[in-house]
Each structure stands twice: as structure tokens, then as C-alpha cells.
């Protein structure tokens, strides 16, 4: 049985990944700051208990553990618990983010709130480093471990496109580089590290922003036509599940991957049966200034 830790699994991609790992029978430790008894600064309704229940309903075993991944003692205790209860860790998904309310789209560095920017760096970079520091010795105990660093944008796309604002751009590029660095340290020791990005994700926050649900998301297309290329959190979850089930996953070590790109390799689909290739669409249609048309892209 696969033992996985999805760090940052309260909502969005983390929740989708945890549930799809459950669908392939994994035991999944899901972490976050929001529980049914205590909310994080997000003040959102989603909880880690709900995510754990989704994992179990999907066929796996979900275990919710409240953890602030900036707190070294909490992360150390989390890994010690996994070791005590399972004796191994096969998959680490670093999905901690926490920055939606901290970055500004229209302000340069010197006008951006400095405290918000620095907090975003801590939440989205330091957390990944702290979690890897404590979890990797357990993951390396058995050969074949997998580390997935979750980001926004592929290495190729982010190399030539400025992503939103100074702090956002720095965070997402840093995570890509973390995956590359980890690949150099883990590869010779029998493990694999990759960076993975979803496309335009229909997260709970995105759906709420557009005033739609997962069932009615197409209603948003009248005002946001390119949202037609969007994908559910299950799609990137199935990308991770495909990597976990691939005995030859070491071929991806150090690479920047996308849910749409992996779907073309592994053949999985989104919940509607399509295979949205968002990053190719963004370059060839959206950024090229063409009218929204997903023909050939999903």
C-alpha cells in the first residue's frame, strides 16, 4: 500500500490530489491549518477532515492532521507520527500555498505591501523547505519514493512570462527550482522529484469568484471565455496518481510537468472525460490574442 503525505490538502489542488490518491488505494495523510474546530487566516469553510473523508470514500484511508508547516515542531511531530504508524513514506506532495489574499495584481514591488509579500514567501517557500527537511529521510528509507512540488506554470512558460507580480512570480519560480534541486539530491538515492502544475484550476475560490459551481462552471464563459480550458482539481490529482502507479517514474526526475501534458502520456481524463491541455492553449490561443476556442486542446 502506498503511504502519502499531501501537505496543504484543505482545498483546491491538494484536495483533488488527496482524493485521487485515495482512489488508487493509498493511505493519505492530509494536512492543513483549517479544521472543523479552528480556521486559518483564510476564513474558508473547507476543512482537512472533509478532505480525509473524501480520500476514504474514494477507496483509500484518509488521515487528517492539523499542521502549520511553518512550525518546525509540528512538522517534525507529523513525520514522526507517520513513521510510528506506517514505518514508511512513499509520496510527498508539497502543495502548501496560502497566498491568495497576499498578492496584488497591479502594484510593482515598491508599492506592494511588504509584509504581505514577505508573508507569502514564508507560506509558499519556507513551508516546502521545512516539510522536505523533515520528511525526506523517511521517504528515502525505501527506494522509489516520489516528491511532487506543486506550482503554477511550467518552467518553459514561467521562464519567459512575468507571473502576476514580483512576489507571486518569485514564489512560483522558486518552487520549480526546488524540484530541480531535490532531483539532484534524491535521484542518486533512488527517489524522484518533479514539479507539477495544474492548468486553470476550478478551485473552490475560483468558482466562488466567478459565481458558479463545479456543475455550472460553463455559465462563467460568457464573461470569461478562456475559462473554457479550465480543469477540475481531480485532473491534477489523476496526474499525481498516474505518476505514483508508474514503475518507470524516475524518467521524469527533475522535470517540470503539467496535468495536461501528463494526460497525453498516461491517458487519464478529467471528470467530464476531456483532457484539457491548458498551458499549450494559453500560449497558442489566449496569449496569442485569439478568440476562445478549445478545439484540439481538450
PDB file of N, CA and C in Angstrom, residues 124-225:
ATOM      1  N   UNK A 124       4.761  30.024   1.141  1.00  0.00           N
ATOM      2  CA  UNK A 124       4.823  29.228  -0.084  1.00  0.00           C
ATOM      3  C   UNK A 124       6.205  28.694  -0.420  1.00  0.00           C
ATOM      4  N   UNK A 125       7.239  29.161   0.268  1.00  0.00           N
ATOM      5  CA  UNK A 125       8.597  28.664   0.030  1.00  0.00           C
ATOM      6  C   UNK A 125       9.154  27.998   1.285  1.00  0.00           C
ATOM      7  N   UNK A 126       9.157  28.735   2.394  1.00  0.00           N
ATOM      8  CA  UNK A 126       9.709  28.175   3.633  1.00  0.00           C
ATOM      9  C   UNK A 126       9.000  26.890   4.037  1.00  0.00           C
ATOM     10  N   UNK A 127       7.677  26.852   3.860  1.00  0.00           N
ATOM     11  CA  UNK A 127       6.915  25.660   4.243  1.00  0.00           C
ATOM     12  C   UNK A 127       7.377  24.418   3.481  1.00  0.00           C
ATOM     13  N   UNK A 128       7.657  24.580   2.196  1.00  0.00           N
ATOM     14  CA  UNK A 128       8.113  23.453   1.379  1.00  0.00           C
ATOM     15  C   UNK A 128       9.475  22.960   1.867  1.00  0.00           C
ATOM     16  N   UNK A 129      10.350  23.913   2.179  1.00  0.00           N
ATOM     17  CA  UNK A 129      11.689  23.549   2.632  1.00  0.00           C
ATOM     18  C   UNK A 129      11.627  22.823   3.977  1.00  0.00           C
ATOM     19  N   UNK A 130      10.863  23.362   4.900  1.00  0.00           N
ATOM     20  CA  UNK A 130      10.740  22.747   6.222  1.00  0.00           C
ATOM     21  C   UNK A 130      10.158  21.346   6.114  1.00  0.00           C
ATOM     22  N   UNK A 131       9.113  21.195   5.324  1.00  0.00           N
ATOM     23  CA  UNK A 131       8.471  19.888   5.183  1.00  0.00           C
ATOM     24  C   UNK A 131       9.411  18.871   4.560  1.00  0.00           C
ATOM     25  N   UNK A 132      10.122  19.257   3.515  1.00  0.00           N
ATOM     26  CA  UNK A 132      11.068  18.337   2.882  1.00  0.00           C
ATOM     27  C   UNK A 132      12.200  17.967   3.838  1.00  0.00           C
ATOM     28  N   UNK A 133      12.669  18.930   4.596  1.00  0.00           N
ATOM     29  CA  UNK A 133      13.774  18.677   5.526  1.00  0.00           C
ATOM     30  C   UNK A 133      13.443  17.536   6.481  1.00  0.00           C
ATOM     31  N   UNK A 134      12.229  17.548   7.004  1.00  0.00           N
ATOM     32  CA  UNK A 134      11.857  16.527   7.989  1.00  0.00           C
ATOM     33  C   UNK A 134      11.320  15.246   7.349  1.00  0.00           C
ATOM     34  N   UNK A 135      10.686  15.355   6.188  1.00  0.00           N
ATOM     35  CA  UNK A 135      10.033  14.185   5.597  1.00  0.00           C
ATOM     36  C   UNK A 135      10.949  13.336   4.728  1.00  0.00           C
ATOM     37  N   UNK A 136      11.965  13.937   4.128  1.00  0.00           N
ATOM     38  CA  UNK A 136      12.769  13.191   3.159  1.00  0.00           C
ATOM     39  C   UNK A 136      13.556  12.014   3.752  1.00  0.00           C
ATOM     40  N   UNK A 137      14.083  12.098   4.955  1.00  0.00           N
ATOM     41  CA  UNK A 137      14.756  10.913   5.494  1.00  0.00           C
ATOM     42  C   UNK A 137      13.835   9.698   5.573  1.00  0.00           C
ATOM     43  N   UNK A 138      12.571   9.918   5.912  1.00  0.00           N
ATOM     44  CA  UNK A 138      11.620   8.807   5.950  1.00  0.00           C
ATOM     45  C   UNK A 138      11.301   8.331   4.546  1.00  0.00           C
ATOM     46  N   UNK A 139      11.137   9.258   3.610  1.00  0.00           N
ATOM     47  CA  UNK A 139      10.841   8.876   2.229  1.00  0.00           C
ATOM     48  C   UNK A 139      11.984   8.076   1.618  1.00  0.00           C
ATOM     49  N   UNK A 140      13.207   8.411   1.978  1.00  0.00           N
ATOM     50  CA  UNK A 140      14.381   7.743   1.408  1.00  0.00           C
ATOM     51  C   UNK A 140      14.674   6.388   2.050  1.00  0.00           C
ATOM     52  N   UNK A 141      13.947   6.047   3.084  1.00  0.00           N
ATOM     53  CA  UNK A 141      14.192   4.774   3.754  1.00  0.00           C
ATOM     54  C   UNK A 141      13.935   3.595   2.814  1.00  0.00           C
ATOM     55  N   UNK A 142      12.998   3.773   1.885  1.00  0.00           N
ATOM     56  CA  UNK A 142      12.715   2.733   0.895  1.00  0.00           C
ATOM     57  C   UNK A 142      12.895   3.326  -0.500  1.00  0.00           C
ATOM     58  N   UNK A 143      13.451   2.567  -1.392  1.00  0.00           N
ATOM     59  CA  UNK A 143      13.718   3.051  -2.750  1.00  0.00           C
ATOM     60  C   UNK A 143      12.413   3.279  -3.507  1.00  0.00           C
ATOM     61  N   UNK A 144      12.431   4.271  -4.382  1.00  0.00           N
ATOM     62  CA  UNK A 144      11.293   4.507  -5.257  1.00  0.00           C
ATOM     63  C   UNK A 144      10.384   5.639  -4.838  1.00  0.00           C
ATOM     64  N   UNK A 145      10.749   6.399  -3.808  1.00  0.00           N
ATOM     65  CA  UNK A 145       9.907   7.488  -3.335  1.00  0.00           C
ATOM     66  C   UNK A 145       9.706   8.582  -4.369  1.00  0.00           C
ATOM     67  N   UNK A 146       8.619   9.322  -4.200  1.00  0.00           N
ATOM     68  CA  UNK A 146       8.261  10.381  -5.141  1.00  0.00           C
ATOM     69  C   UNK A 146       7.961  11.662  -4.380  1.00  0.00           C
ATOM     70  N   UNK A 147       8.569  12.774  -4.817  1.00  0.00           N
ATOM     71  CA  UNK A 147       8.271  14.100  -4.287  1.00  0.00           C
ATOM     72  C   UNK A 147       7.677  14.936  -5.419  1.00  0.00           C
ATOM     73  N   UNK A 148       6.522  15.541  -5.150  1.00  0.00           N
ATOM     74  CA  UNK A 148       5.859  16.394  -6.130  1.00  0.00           C
ATOM     75  C   UNK A 148       5.780  17.800  -5.553  1.00  0.00           C
ATOM     76  N   UNK A 149       6.470  18.726  -6.199  1.00  0.00           N
ATOM     77  CA  UNK A 149       6.419  20.135  -5.818  1.00  0.00           C
ATOM     78  C   UNK A 149       5.364  20.824  -6.687  1.00  0.00           C
ATOM     79  N   UNK A 150       4.292  21.287  -6.037  1.00  0.00           N
ATOM     80  CA  UNK A 150       3.194  21.905  -6.772  1.00  0.00           C
ATOM     81  C   UNK A 150       3.447  23.395  -6.972  1.00  0.00           C
ATOM     82  N   UNK A 151       3.236  23.859  -8.213  1.00  0.00           N
ATOM     83  CA  UNK A 151       3.456  25.263  -8.538  1.00  0.00           C
ATOM     84  C   UNK A 151       2.402  25.739  -9.530  1.00  0.00           C
ATOM     85  N   UNK A 152       2.612  26.895 -10.109  1.00  0.00           N
ATOM     86  CA  UNK A 152       1.709  27.446 -11.119  1.00  0.00           C
ATOM     87  C   UNK A 152       2.548  27.848 -12.320  1.00  0.00           C
ATOM     88  N   UNK A 153       2.395  27.101 -13.401  1.00  0.00           N
ATOM     89  CA  UNK A 153       3.142  27.378 -14.612  1.00  0.00           C
ATOM     90  C   UNK A 153       4.283  26.406 -14.823  1.00  0.00           C
ATOM     91  N   UNK A 154       4.554  26.076 -16.048  1.00  0.00           N
ATOM     92  CA  UNK A 154       5.685  25.211 -16.356  1.00  0.00           C
ATOM     93  C   UNK A 154       6.976  26.024 -16.346  1.00  0.00           C
ATOM     94  N   UNK A 155       8.093  25.340 -16.292  1.00  0.00           N
ATOM     95  CA  UNK A 155       9.388  26.027 -16.315  1.00  0.00           C
ATOM     96  C   UNK A 155       9.550  26.814 -17.616  1.00  0.00           C
ATOM     97  N   UNK A 156       9.144  26.234 -18.730  1.00  0.00           N
ATOM     98  CA  UNK A 156       9.267  26.928 -20.016  1.00  0.00           C
ATOM     99  C   UNK A 156       8.413  28.186 -20.048  1.00  0.00           C
ATOM    100  N   UNK A 157       7.173  28.080 -19.564  1.00  0.00           N
ATOM    101  CA  UNK A 157       6.279  29.230 -19.601  1.00  0.00           C
ATOM    102  C   UNK A 157       6.753  30.325 -18.653  1.00  0.00           C
ATOM    103  N   UNK A 158       7.098  29.942 -17.447  1.00  0.00           N
ATOM    104  CA  UNK A 158       7.490  30.939 -16.457  1.00  0.00           C
ATOM    105  C   UNK A 158       8.834  31.596 -16.769  1.00  0.00           C
ATOM    106  N   UNK A 159       9.658  30.916 -17.561  1.00  0.00           N
ATOM    107  CA  UNK A 159      10.966  31.474 -17.908  1.00  0.00           C
ATOM    108  C   UNK A 159      10.841  32.727 -18.777  1.00  0.00           C
ATOM    109  N   UNK A 160       9.761  32.844 -19.528  1.00  0.00           N
ATOM    110  CA  UNK A 160       9.633  33.958 -20.461  1.00  0.00           C
ATOM    111  C   UNK A 160       8.397  34.814 -20.203  1.00  0.00           C
ATOM    112  N   UNK A 161       7.622  34.483 -19.158  1.00  0.00           N
ATOM    113  CA  UNK A 161       6.419  35.250 -18.836  1.00  0.00           C
ATOM    114  C   UNK A 161       6.464  35.705 -17.381  1.00  0.00           C
ATOM    115  N   UNK A 162       6.167  36.970 -17.182  1.00  0.00           N
ATOM    116  CA  UNK A 162       6.122  37.517 -15.822  1.00  0.00           C
ATOM    117  C   UNK A 162       4.788  37.126 -15.207  1.00  0.00           C
ATOM    118  N   UNK A 163       4.832  36.448 -14.067  1.00  0.00           N
ATOM    119  CA  UNK A 163       3.633  35.883 -13.481  1.00  0.00           C
ATOM    120  C   UNK A 163       3.029  36.803 -12.422  1.00  0.00           C
ATOM    121  N   UNK A 164       2.091  37.606 -12.820  1.00  0.00           N
ATOM    122  CA  UNK A 164       1.204  38.387 -11.957  1.00  0.00           C
ATOM    123  C   UNK A 164       1.895  39.572 -11.276  1.00  0.00           C
ATOM    124  N   UNK A 165       2.864  39.295 -10.416  1.00  0.00           N
ATOM    125  CA  UNK A 165       3.545  40.357  -9.674  1.00  0.00           C
ATOM    126  C   UNK A 165       4.861  39.819  -9.140  1.00  0.00           C
ATOM    127  N   UNK A 166       5.689  40.704  -8.582  1.00  0.00           N
ATOM    128  CA  UNK A 166       7.035  40.324  -8.153  1.00  0.00           C
ATOM    129  C   UNK A 166       7.019  39.132  -7.204  1.00  0.00           C
ATOM    130  N   UNK A 167       6.235  39.196  -6.142  1.00  0.00           N
ATOM    131  CA  UNK A 167       6.260  38.141  -5.131  1.00  0.00           C
ATOM    132  C   UNK A 167       5.668  36.841  -5.661  1.00  0.00           C
ATOM    133  N   UNK A 168       4.566  36.938  -6.402  1.00  0.00           N
ATOM    134  CA  UNK A 168       3.958  35.731  -6.974  1.00  0.00           C
ATOM    135  C   UNK A 168       4.933  35.051  -7.931  1.00  0.00           C
ATOM    136  N   UNK A 169       5.518  35.833  -8.799  1.00  0.00           N
ATOM    137  CA  UNK A 169       6.467  35.303  -9.769  1.00  0.00           C
ATOM    138  C   UNK A 169       7.638  34.614  -9.071  1.00  0.00           C
ATOM    139  N   UNK A 170       8.154  35.249  -8.020  1.00  0.00           N
ATOM    140  CA  UNK A 170       9.281  34.699  -7.295  1.00  0.00           C
ATOM    141  C   UNK A 170       8.928  33.375  -6.623  1.00  0.00           C
ATOM    142  N   UNK A 171       7.753  33.308  -6.031  1.00  0.00           N
ATOM    143  CA  UNK A 171       7.313  32.077  -5.367  1.00  0.00           C
ATOM    144  C   UNK A 171       7.228  30.931  -6.356  1.00  0.00           C
ATOM    145  N   UNK A 172       6.520  31.139  -7.457  1.00  0.00           N
ATOM    146  CA  UNK A 172       6.271  30.033  -8.384  1.00  0.00           C
ATOM    147  C   UNK A 172       7.556  29.590  -9.086  1.00  0.00           C
ATOM    148  N   UNK A 173       8.445  30.518  -9.366  1.00  0.00           N
ATOM    149  CA  UNK A 173       9.731  30.145  -9.953  1.00  0.00           C
ATOM    150  C   UNK A 173      10.607  29.411  -8.939  1.00  0.00           C
ATOM    151  N   UNK A 174      10.539  29.813  -7.684  1.00  0.00           N
ATOM    152  CA  UNK A 174      11.332  29.164  -6.637  1.00  0.00           C
ATOM    153  C   UNK A 174      10.932  27.712  -6.453  1.00  0.00           C
ATOM    154  N   UNK A 175       9.652  27.441  -6.502  1.00  0.00           N
ATOM    155  CA  UNK A 175       9.189  26.060  -6.330  1.00  0.00           C
ATOM    156  C   UNK A 175       9.677  25.189  -7.486  1.00  0.00           C
ATOM    157  N   UNK A 176       9.667  25.730  -8.687  1.00  0.00           N
ATOM    158  CA  UNK A 176      10.216  24.993  -9.823  1.00  0.00           C
ATOM    159  C   UNK A 176      11.685  24.646  -9.583  1.00  0.00           C
ATOM    160  N   UNK A 177      12.425  25.602  -9.072  1.00  0.00           N
ATOM    161  CA  UNK A 177      13.848  25.359  -8.829  1.00  0.00           C
ATOM    162  C   UNK A 177      14.060  24.390  -7.666  1.00  0.00           C
ATOM    163  N   UNK A 178      13.163  24.421  -6.688  1.00  0.00           N
ATOM    164  CA  UNK A 178      13.266  23.466  -5.591  1.00  0.00           C
ATOM    165  C   UNK A 178      13.143  22.033  -6.099  1.00  0.00           C
ATOM    166  N   UNK A 179      12.214  21.812  -6.998  1.00  0.00           N
ATOM    167  CA  UNK A 179      12.053  20.465  -7.561  1.00  0.00           C
ATOM    168  C   UNK A 179      13.310  20.042  -8.300  1.00  0.00           C
ATOM    169  N   UNK A 180      13.898  20.966  -9.040  1.00  0.00           N
ATOM    170  CA  UNK A 180      15.138  20.654  -9.759  1.00  0.00           C
ATOM    171  C   UNK A 180      16.257  20.307  -8.776  1.00  0.00           C
ATOM    172  N   UNK A 181      16.411  21.129  -7.746  1.00  0.00           N
ATOM    173  CA  UNK A 181      17.450  20.863  -6.759  1.00  0.00           C
ATOM    174  C   UNK A 181      17.249  19.537  -6.047  1.00  0.00           C
ATOM    175  N   UNK A 182      16.012  19.251  -5.665  1.00  0.00           N
ATOM    176  CA  UNK A 182      15.728  17.986  -4.988  1.00  0.00           C
ATOM    177  C   UNK A 182      16.012  16.797  -5.902  1.00  0.00           C
ATOM    178  N   UNK A 183      15.765  16.971  -7.190  1.00  0.00           N
ATOM    179  CA  UNK A 183      16.023  15.865  -8.115  1.00  0.00           C
ATOM    180  C   UNK A 183      17.492  15.480  -8.125  1.00  0.00           C
ATOM    181  N   UNK A 184      18.370  16.468  -7.956  1.00  0.00           N
ATOM    182  CA  UNK A 184      19.804  16.191  -7.948  1.00  0.00           C
ATOM    183  C   UNK A 184      20.220  15.465  -6.669  1.00  0.00           C
ATOM    184  N   UNK A 185      19.522  15.734  -5.582  1.00  0.00           N
ATOM    185  CA  UNK A 185      19.859  15.088  -4.321  1.00  0.00           C
ATOM    186  C   UNK A 185      19.156  13.744  -4.147  1.00  0.00           C
ATOM    187  N   UNK A 186      17.938  13.626  -4.671  1.00  0.00           N
ATOM    188  CA  UNK A 186      17.158  12.396  -4.487  1.00  0.00           C
ATOM    189  C   UNK A 186      17.449  11.339  -5.548  1.00  0.00           C
ATOM    190  N   UNK A 187      17.690  11.788  -6.785  1.00  0.00           N
ATOM    191  CA  UNK A 187      17.892  10.834  -7.873  1.00  0.00           C
ATOM    192  C   UNK A 187      18.945   9.790  -7.580  1.00  0.00           C
ATOM    193  N   UNK A 188      20.157  10.172  -7.163  1.00  0.00           N
ATOM    194  CA  UNK A 188      21.192   9.184  -6.861  1.00  0.00           C
ATOM    195  C   UNK A 188      20.858   8.291  -5.670  1.00  0.00           C
ATOM    196  N   UNK A 189      19.844   8.691  -4.905  1.00  0.00           N
ATOM    197  CA  UNK A 189      19.452   7.924  -3.726  1.00  0.00           C
ATOM    198  C   UNK A 189      18.182   7.114  -3.965  1.00  0.00           C
ATOM    199  N   UNK A 190      17.787   7.002  -5.220  1.00  0.00           N
ATOM    200  CA  UNK A 190      16.690   6.112  -5.575  1.00  0.00           C
ATOM    201  C   UNK A 190      15.300   6.703  -5.509  1.00  0.00           C
ATOM    202  N   UNK A 191      15.183   8.028  -5.442  1.00  0.00           N
ATOM    203  CA  UNK A 191      13.872   8.669  -5.412  1.00  0.00           C
ATOM    204  C   UNK A 191      13.751   9.671  -6.556  1.00  0.00           C
ATOM    205  N   UNK A 192      12.545  10.162  -6.761  1.00  0.00           N
ATOM    206  CA  UNK A 192      12.238  11.049  -7.880  1.00  0.00           C
ATOM    207  C   UNK A 192      11.596  12.324  -7.370  1.00  0.00           C
ATOM    208  N   UNK A 193      12.001  13.464  -7.924  1.00  0.00           N
ATOM    209  CA  UNK A 193      11.380  14.745  -7.598  1.00  0.00           C
ATOM    210  C   UNK A 193      10.971  15.451  -8.881  1.00  0.00           C
ATOM    211  N   UNK A 194       9.738  15.952  -8.901  1.00  0.00           N
ATOM    212  CA  UNK A 194       9.236  16.674 -10.071  1.00  0.00           C
ATOM    213  C   UNK A 194       8.491  17.919  -9.611  1.00  0.00           C
ATOM    214  N   UNK A 195       8.368  18.868 -10.511  1.00  0.00           N
ATOM    215  CA  UNK A 195       7.461  19.997 -10.326  1.00  0.00           C
ATOM    216  C   UNK A 195       6.221  19.713 -11.158  1.00  0.00           C
ATOM    217  N   UNK A 196       5.061  20.075 -10.623  1.00  0.00           N
ATOM    218  CA  UNK A 196       3.807  19.809 -11.328  1.00  0.00           C
ATOM    219  C   UNK A 196       2.891  21.016 -11.214  1.00  0.00           C
ATOM    220  N   UNK A 197       2.292  21.407 -12.334  1.00  0.00           N
ATOM    221  CA  UNK A 197       1.325  22.492 -12.340  1.00  0.00           C
ATOM    222  C   UNK A 197      -0.001  22.024 -12.915  1.00  0.00           C
ATOM    223  N   UNK A 198      -1.110  22.406 -12.299  1.00  0.00           N
ATOM    224  CA  UNK A 198      -2.393  22.247 -12.984  1.00  0.00           C
ATOM    225  C   UNK A 198      -2.523  23.338 -14.028  1.00  0.00           C
ATOM    226  N   UNK A 199      -3.597  23.289 -14.773  1.00  0.00           N
ATOM    227  CA  UNK A 199      -3.908  24.388 -15.674  1.00  0.00           C
ATOM    228  C   UNK A 199      -4.757  25.413 -14.930  1.00  0.00           C
ATOM    229  N   UNK A 200      -5.748  25.951 -15.615  1.00  0.00           N
ATOM    230  CA  UNK A 200      -6.652  26.909 -14.970  1.00  0.00           C
ATOM    231  C   UNK A 200      -7.576  26.105 -14.068  1.00  0.00           C
ATOM    232  N   UNK A 201      -7.301  26.148 -12.784  1.00  0.00           N
ATOM    233  CA  UNK A 201      -7.925  25.233 -11.837  1.00  0.00           C
ATOM    234  C   UNK A 201      -9.278  25.762 -11.356  1.00  0.00           C
ATOM    235  N   UNK A 202     -10.275  24.904 -11.403  1.00  0.00           N
ATOM    236  CA  UNK A 202     -11.588  25.250 -10.866  1.00  0.00           C
ATOM    237  C   UNK A 202     -11.603  24.940  -9.362  1.00  0.00           C
ATOM    238  N   UNK A 203     -10.799  25.685  -8.643  1.00  0.00           N
ATOM    239  CA  UNK A 203     -10.758  25.539  -7.185  1.00  0.00           C
ATOM    240  C   UNK A 203     -12.021  26.133  -6.578  1.00  0.00           C
ATOM    241  N   UNK A 204     -12.202  25.878  -5.293  1.00  0.00           N
ATOM    242  CA  UNK A 204     -13.362  26.435  -4.599  1.00  0.00           C
ATOM    243  C   UNK A 204     -13.349  27.957  -4.674  1.00  0.00           C
ATOM    244  N   UNK A 205     -12.163  28.565  -4.520  1.00  0.00           N
ATOM    245  CA  UNK A 205     -12.065  30.019  -4.558  1.00  0.00           C
ATOM    246  C   UNK A 205     -12.357  30.569  -5.950  1.00  0.00           C
ATOM    247  N   UNK A 206     -11.878  29.878  -6.991  1.00  0.00           N
ATOM    248  CA  UNK A 206     -12.100  30.349  -8.354  1.00  0.00           C
ATOM    249  C   UNK A 206     -13.578  30.258  -8.723  1.00  0.00           C
ATOM    250  N   UNK A 207     -14.205  29.148  -8.378  1.00  0.00           N
ATOM    251  CA  UNK A 207     -15.633  29.002  -8.663  1.00  0.00           C
ATOM    252  C   UNK A 207     -16.446  30.067  -7.939  1.00  0.00           C
ATOM    253  N   UNK A 208     -16.091  30.309  -6.693  1.00  0.00           N
ATOM    254  CA  UNK A 208     -16.800  31.322  -5.920  1.00  0.00           C
ATOM    255  C   UNK A 208     -16.588  32.705  -6.532  1.00  0.00           C
ATOM    256  N   UNK A 209     -15.380  32.977  -6.993  1.00  0.00           N
ATOM    257  CA  UNK A 209     -15.076  34.272  -7.604  1.00  0.00           C
ATOM    258  C   UNK A 209     -15.939  34.521  -8.834  1.00  0.00           C
ATOM    259  N   UNK A 210     -16.184  33.475  -9.610  1.00  0.00           N
ATOM    260  CA  UNK A 210     -16.992  33.621 -10.823  1.00  0.00           C
ATOM    261  C   UNK A 210     -18.480  33.398 -10.572  1.00  0.00           C
ATOM    262  N   UNK A 211     -18.856  33.074  -9.336  1.00  0.00           N
ATOM    263  CA  UNK A 211     -20.267  32.890  -9.003  1.00  0.00           C
ATOM    264  C   UNK A 211     -20.887  31.648  -9.597  1.00  0.00           C
ATOM    265  N   UNK A 212     -20.069  30.591  -9.749  1.00  0.00           N
ATOM    266  CA  UNK A 212     -20.566  29.333 -10.325  1.00  0.00           C
ATOM    267  C   UNK A 212     -20.173  28.175  -9.419  1.00  0.00           C
ATOM    268  N   UNK A 213     -20.600  26.980  -9.782  1.00  0.00           N
ATOM    269  CA  UNK A 213     -20.232  25.761  -9.075  1.00  0.00           C
ATOM    270  C   UNK A 213     -19.551  24.817 -10.053  1.00  0.00           C
ATOM    271  N   UNK A 214     -19.065  23.688  -9.556  1.00  0.00           N
ATOM    272  CA  UNK A 214     -18.460  22.707 -10.449  1.00  0.00           C
ATOM    273  C   UNK A 214     -19.475  22.202 -11.468  1.00  0.00           C
ATOM    274  N   UNK A 215     -20.731  22.174 -11.097  1.00  0.00           N
ATOM    275  CA  UNK A 215     -21.776  21.718 -12.023  1.00  0.00           C
ATOM    276  C   UNK A 215     -22.165  22.799 -13.037  1.00  0.00           C
ATOM    277  N   UNK A 216     -22.016  24.072 -12.673  1.00  0.00           N
ATOM    278  CA  UNK A 216     -22.472  25.161 -13.551  1.00  0.00           C
ATOM    279  C   UNK A 216     -21.318  26.030 -14.065  1.00  0.00           C
ATOM    280  N   UNK A 217     -20.078  25.522 -14.021  1.00  0.00           N
ATOM    281  CA  UNK A 217     -18.928  26.377 -14.317  1.00  0.00           C
ATOM    282  C   UNK A 217     -18.965  26.985 -15.711  1.00  0.00           C
ATOM    283  N   UNK A 218     -19.620  26.313 -16.635  1.00  0.00           N
ATOM    284  CA  UNK A 218     -19.668  26.853 -18.002  1.00  0.00           C
ATOM    285  C   UNK A 218     -20.480  28.146 -18.090  1.00  0.00           C
ATOM    286  N   UNK A 219     -21.264  28.435 -17.067  1.00  0.00           N
ATOM    287  CA  UNK A 219     -22.007  29.700 -17.061  1.00  0.00           C
ATOM    288  C   UNK A 219     -21.066  30.901 -16.998  1.00  0.00           C
ATOM    289  N   UNK A 220     -19.846  30.683 -16.557  1.00  0.00           N
ATOM    290  CA  UNK A 220     -18.883  31.785 -16.459  1.00  0.00           C
ATOM    291  C   UNK A 220     -18.279  32.154 -17.805  1.00  0.00           C
ATOM    292  N   UNK A 221     -18.476  31.321 -18.819  1.00  0.00           N
ATOM    293  CA  UNK A 221     -17.792  31.537 -20.092  1.00  0.00           C
ATOM    294  C   UNK A 221     -18.264  32.790 -20.822  1.00  0.00           C
ATOM    295  N   UNK A 222     -19.473  33.230 -20.541  1.00  0.00           N
ATOM    296  CA  UNK A 222     -19.971  34.436 -21.209  1.00  0.00           C
ATOM    297  C   UNK A 222     -19.100  35.634 -20.863  1.00  0.00           C
ATOM    298  N   UNK A 223     -18.656  35.707 -19.614  1.00  0.00           N
ATOM    299  CA  UNK A 223     -17.823  36.831 -19.178  1.00  0.00           C
ATOM    300  C   UNK A 223     -16.327  36.534 -19.250  1.00  0.00           C
ATOM    301  N   UNK A 224     -15.969  35.244 -19.135  1.00  0.00           N
ATOM    302  CA  UNK A 224     -14.554  34.843 -19.148  1.00  0.00           C
ATOM    303  C   UNK A 224     -14.401  33.680 -20.140  1.00  0.00           C
ATOM    304  N   UNK A 225     -14.376  33.968 -21.440  1.00  0.00           N
ATOM    305  CA  UNK A 225     -14.410  32.900 -22.448  1.00  0.00           C
ATOM    306  C   UNK A 225     -13.287  31.880 -22.326  1.00  0.00           C
TER     307      UNK A 225
END
